[in-house]
XYZ file of C-alpha atoms in Angstrom:
294
model
C 24.063 34.896 -48.108
C 27.462 33.283 -47.822
C 29.428 34.099 -44.688
C 32.330 36.507 -45.193
C 35.750 34.833 -44.927
C 38.953 36.152 -43.456
C 40.693 38.837 -45.560
C 43.183 36.227 -46.797
C 42.726 32.494 -46.516
C 43.904 29.348 -48.274
C 42.435 25.909 -48.895
C 44.658 22.989 -49.961
C 42.480 20.415 -51.765
C 43.199 17.008 -53.291
C 40.912 16.056 -56.172
C 39.965 12.529 -57.315
C 39.592 11.138 -53.771
C 38.282 7.593 -54.245
C 39.823 7.062 -57.671
C 42.520 4.627 -56.487
C 43.874 3.308 -53.164
C 47.156 5.108 -53.918
C 45.255 8.400 -54.141
C 43.365 7.691 -50.928
C 46.519 6.809 -49.011
C 48.168 10.011 -50.227
C 45.203 12.108 -49.125
C 45.250 10.586 -45.651
C 49.001 11.031 -45.288
C 49.014 14.598 -46.656
C 46.276 15.579 -44.220
C 47.810 13.888 -41.184
C 51.394 14.949 -41.817
C 51.212 17.808 -44.307
C 49.272 20.908 -45.298
C 46.253 19.276 -46.981
C 42.916 20.570 -45.684
C 40.326 19.107 -48.028
C 39.542 16.413 -50.583
C 36.963 16.121 -53.358
C 35.285 12.704 -53.516
C 34.430 10.820 -56.716
C 31.390 8.862 -55.540
C 31.355 6.443 -58.489
C 35.073 5.687 -58.485
C 36.516 2.204 -57.826
C 38.100 2.964 -54.434
C 35.376 5.231 -53.044
C 34.492 3.026 -50.078
C 38.121 2.986 -48.964
C 38.158 6.789 -49.290
C 35.024 7.126 -47.166
C 36.447 4.883 -44.460
C 39.641 6.945 -44.365
C 37.652 10.195 -44.238
C 35.648 8.916 -41.279
C 38.937 8.468 -39.420
C 39.880 12.048 -40.286
C 37.108 14.312 -38.988
C 39.244 17.401 -39.628
C 39.497 16.566 -43.354
C 36.924 18.663 -45.237
C 35.362 16.435 -47.902
C 33.324 17.652 -50.849
C 31.711 16.172 -53.946
C 33.854 15.946 -57.100
C 31.042 15.695 -59.629
C 32.019 13.458 -62.558
C 30.343 14.216 -65.891
C 33.351 13.591 -68.164
C 36.137 11.012 -68.409
C 34.952 8.819 -65.564
C 32.287 6.457 -64.246
C 28.668 7.463 -63.758
C 26.740 6.597 -60.615
C 23.504 5.522 -62.300
C 23.419 2.344 -64.429
C 24.140 2.868 -68.110
C 20.629 1.819 -69.166
C 19.145 4.699 -67.133
C 21.309 7.397 -68.761
C 22.152 6.089 -72.260
C 22.384 9.628 -73.656
C 25.241 10.388 -71.259
C 27.421 7.277 -71.087
C 28.545 4.318 -73.139
C 27.587 0.692 -72.454
C 30.463 0.563 -69.959
C 28.788 3.238 -67.827
C 31.543 5.790 -68.373
C 31.370 9.370 -69.565
C 33.492 10.246 -72.581
C 35.917 13.139 -72.824
C 34.352 15.039 -75.751
C 33.366 17.872 -73.449
C 32.594 20.442 -76.158
C 30.178 18.090 -77.906
C 28.625 16.918 -74.653
C 28.292 20.506 -73.469
C 26.259 21.350 -76.572
C 24.045 18.326 -75.975
C 23.523 19.320 -72.326
C 22.416 22.779 -73.429
C 20.255 22.028 -76.462
C 18.682 18.573 -75.952
C 15.929 18.277 -73.320
C 16.167 14.483 -73.002
C 19.911 14.754 -72.355
C 19.316 17.435 -69.706
C 16.742 15.224 -68.016
C 19.246 12.371 -67.738
C 21.933 14.810 -66.598
C 19.634 16.026 -63.823
C 19.076 12.453 -62.622
C 22.791 11.651 -62.637
C 23.765 14.806 -60.754
C 21.119 14.067 -58.118
C 22.355 10.481 -57.893
C 25.883 11.698 -57.171
C 24.604 14.047 -54.451
C 22.590 11.125 -53.047
C 25.641 8.884 -53.046
C 27.651 11.497 -51.179
C 24.846 11.895 -48.644
C 24.815 8.127 -48.131
C 28.427 8.303 -46.996
C 27.364 10.241 -43.924
C 30.216 12.708 -44.457
C 29.481 16.421 -44.066
C 29.363 18.143 -47.465
C 32.062 20.822 -47.417
C 31.966 21.884 -51.064
C 31.199 20.831 -54.636
C 33.273 21.062 -57.792
C 33.314 19.156 -61.066
C 35.900 16.924 -62.684
C 37.702 18.933 -65.376
C 35.831 22.053 -64.161
C 32.670 21.054 -66.046
C 30.622 23.172 -63.627
C 31.710 26.177 -65.709
C 29.036 24.953 -68.139
C 25.837 26.980 -67.525
C 23.516 23.972 -67.551
C 25.712 21.987 -65.176
C 26.057 24.952 -62.826
C 22.295 25.558 -62.850
C 21.633 21.949 -61.896
C 24.291 21.984 -59.167
C 22.744 25.099 -57.626
C 19.186 23.778 -57.913
C 19.825 20.218 -56.731
C 22.459 21.230 -54.206
C 19.856 23.153 -52.189
C 18.298 19.827 -51.206
C 21.625 18.679 -49.759
C 22.659 21.821 -47.905
C 25.198 22.932 -50.512
C 27.065 25.993 -49.254
C 30.299 26.271 -51.232
C 31.470 25.749 -54.823
C 34.921 26.022 -56.371
C 35.444 28.985 -58.679
C 38.091 27.708 -61.139
C 39.728 31.037 -61.849
C 43.500 31.271 -61.988
C 45.038 34.747 -62.002
C 47.064 33.824 -65.096
C 43.898 32.876 -67.017
C 43.518 34.254 -70.556
C 41.664 37.568 -70.708
C 38.936 36.053 -72.883
C 37.973 33.703 -70.028
C 37.550 36.438 -67.420
C 34.056 37.636 -68.473
C 32.782 34.056 -68.233
C 34.335 33.614 -64.798
C 32.685 36.874 -63.748
C 29.299 35.462 -64.787
C 29.908 32.261 -62.813
C 30.998 34.303 -59.799
C 27.845 36.427 -60.036
C 25.617 33.346 -60.232
C 27.224 31.832 -57.147
C 26.861 35.128 -55.302
C 23.174 35.409 -56.249
C 22.629 31.855 -55.012
C 24.283 32.727 -51.694
C 27.019 30.153 -52.211
C 30.494 30.679 -50.802
C 33.366 30.383 -53.251
C 37.081 30.960 -53.423
C 38.407 34.014 -55.248
C 41.116 32.198 -57.196
C 42.741 28.800 -57.649
C 46.268 27.572 -58.176
C 46.458 24.317 -60.109
C 45.162 24.796 -63.643
C 48.379 25.901 -65.328
C 50.440 23.262 -63.504
C 47.890 20.436 -63.388
C 49.659 17.184 -62.584
C 52.889 18.980 -61.709
C 52.099 20.793 -58.447
C 55.516 20.112 -56.974
C 57.348 21.858 -54.138
C 58.698 24.630 -56.370
C 55.216 25.454 -57.666
C 53.729 25.558 -54.161
C 56.546 27.716 -52.811
C 56.162 30.116 -55.723
C 52.397 30.287 -55.172
C 52.798 30.945 -51.454
C 55.223 33.766 -52.199
C 52.723 35.478 -54.519
C 49.340 35.007 -52.844
C 46.860 37.710 -53.879
C 44.174 39.006 -51.514
C 41.091 36.907 -50.887
C 40.414 33.199 -50.513
C 42.611 30.907 -52.586
C 42.318 27.201 -53.300
C 45.426 25.252 -54.219
C 44.254 21.964 -55.692
C 46.340 18.980 -56.691
C 46.269 15.269 -57.557
C 48.587 13.456 -55.119
C 49.128 9.706 -55.006
C 51.591 7.290 -53.488
C 54.148 5.537 -55.676
C 53.094 2.477 -57.642
C 53.225 0.765 -61.006
C 51.975 2.902 -63.866
C 49.750 5.985 -63.960
C 46.538 6.131 -61.934
C 44.562 6.349 -65.201
C 45.668 6.525 -68.855
C 44.702 10.204 -69.046
C 47.030 10.932 -66.109
C 50.093 9.383 -67.755
C 51.973 12.676 -67.688
C 51.081 13.522 -64.096
C 53.612 13.497 -61.252
C 51.418 12.514 -58.297
C 54.289 11.426 -56.040
C 55.950 14.824 -56.481
C 52.636 16.432 -55.566
C 52.396 14.318 -52.418
C 55.973 15.209 -51.504
C 55.109 18.895 -51.933
C 52.153 18.632 -49.556
C 54.445 16.954 -47.008
C 57.344 19.370 -47.547
C 58.677 21.108 -44.410
C 59.630 24.053 -46.631
C 56.040 24.408 -47.826
C 54.749 24.155 -44.256
C 57.220 26.821 -43.142
C 56.272 29.139 -46.009
C 52.597 28.705 -45.183
C 53.240 29.536 -41.540
C 55.286 32.571 -42.528
C 52.436 33.812 -44.734
C 50.297 34.000 -41.607
C 46.973 33.322 -43.321
C 43.980 31.259 -42.247
C 43.733 27.738 -43.676
C 41.105 25.011 -43.682
C 38.277 23.612 -45.757
C 35.559 25.826 -47.211
C 33.405 25.526 -44.090
C 36.380 26.452 -41.909
C 37.431 29.428 -44.006
C 33.927 30.809 -44.432
C 32.941 30.158 -40.818
C 29.990 27.905 -41.552
C 29.289 24.263 -40.680
C 29.547 21.739 -43.487
C 26.158 20.352 -44.495
C 24.732 17.051 -43.371
C 21.680 15.435 -44.913
C 19.708 12.633 -43.352
C 18.375 11.026 -46.517
C 20.287 8.001 -47.747
C 20.887 7.054 -51.336
C 19.238 3.953 -52.716
C 22.605 2.785 -54.021
C 25.709 2.735 -51.841
C 28.586 4.935 -53.012
C 30.759 3.102 -55.474
C 28.222 0.344 -56.104
C 28.290 -0.854 -59.668
C 25.166 -1.390 -61.777
C 23.770 -4.881 -61.541
């Protein structure tokens, strides 16, 4: 069973680690000089090797797997998973349609299983301890995806998964979140009790963080964000409306640090908060993280 955490605890996580050098630089800076505890790694992203090298210099940064099954690059070559990706090797963003295909079509599920294992393999090849797993755009709320994460994750020492439940979530979503919570509990996987970051995705600025810190409910919270350093244009076209520099500034804010200290709650990655070591796995992937299909 998952280890019991402190009565109140908080994890600050940056998603999309490895997506772009500007993201990676922001993660390193926010961890060294700010309140950031953790980062979720996209193992098939263009700047993943740079992210891994930075993480190796930051042993106190808790790194997990940000599983990409929508709107991003796959790890396996396109010809191995043609039911999942286009010729360019990227997942689309029609998540409702793809979710139905995951659930109803056995050949699609078989390819999905291989891709999820490949992403776990790629993370293992990095040599970084596995602190947690979550999915890009919260696709692990899908029952098939969650089942495969739980099943495959056992082989890699998986111990913690993000529960993407925000206290302001619509009432109709709460029964589904309760089912996900129950499945994680039955699997003995640690999870947060709530997140902050869904309602204000791409706009987790200082005001949002200060407001969140002033209203923390009981339990383990995860504040997740998408920081990046300044540069020309958005990180990706789908992030055109995001304010990643404001999010970085918020993580570096002395006011946020002071509010966190005043709250007097435990902070860290999932392994830190739940009092368990992050998982290591000796097996190496056949393809290096970030390698592109030949």
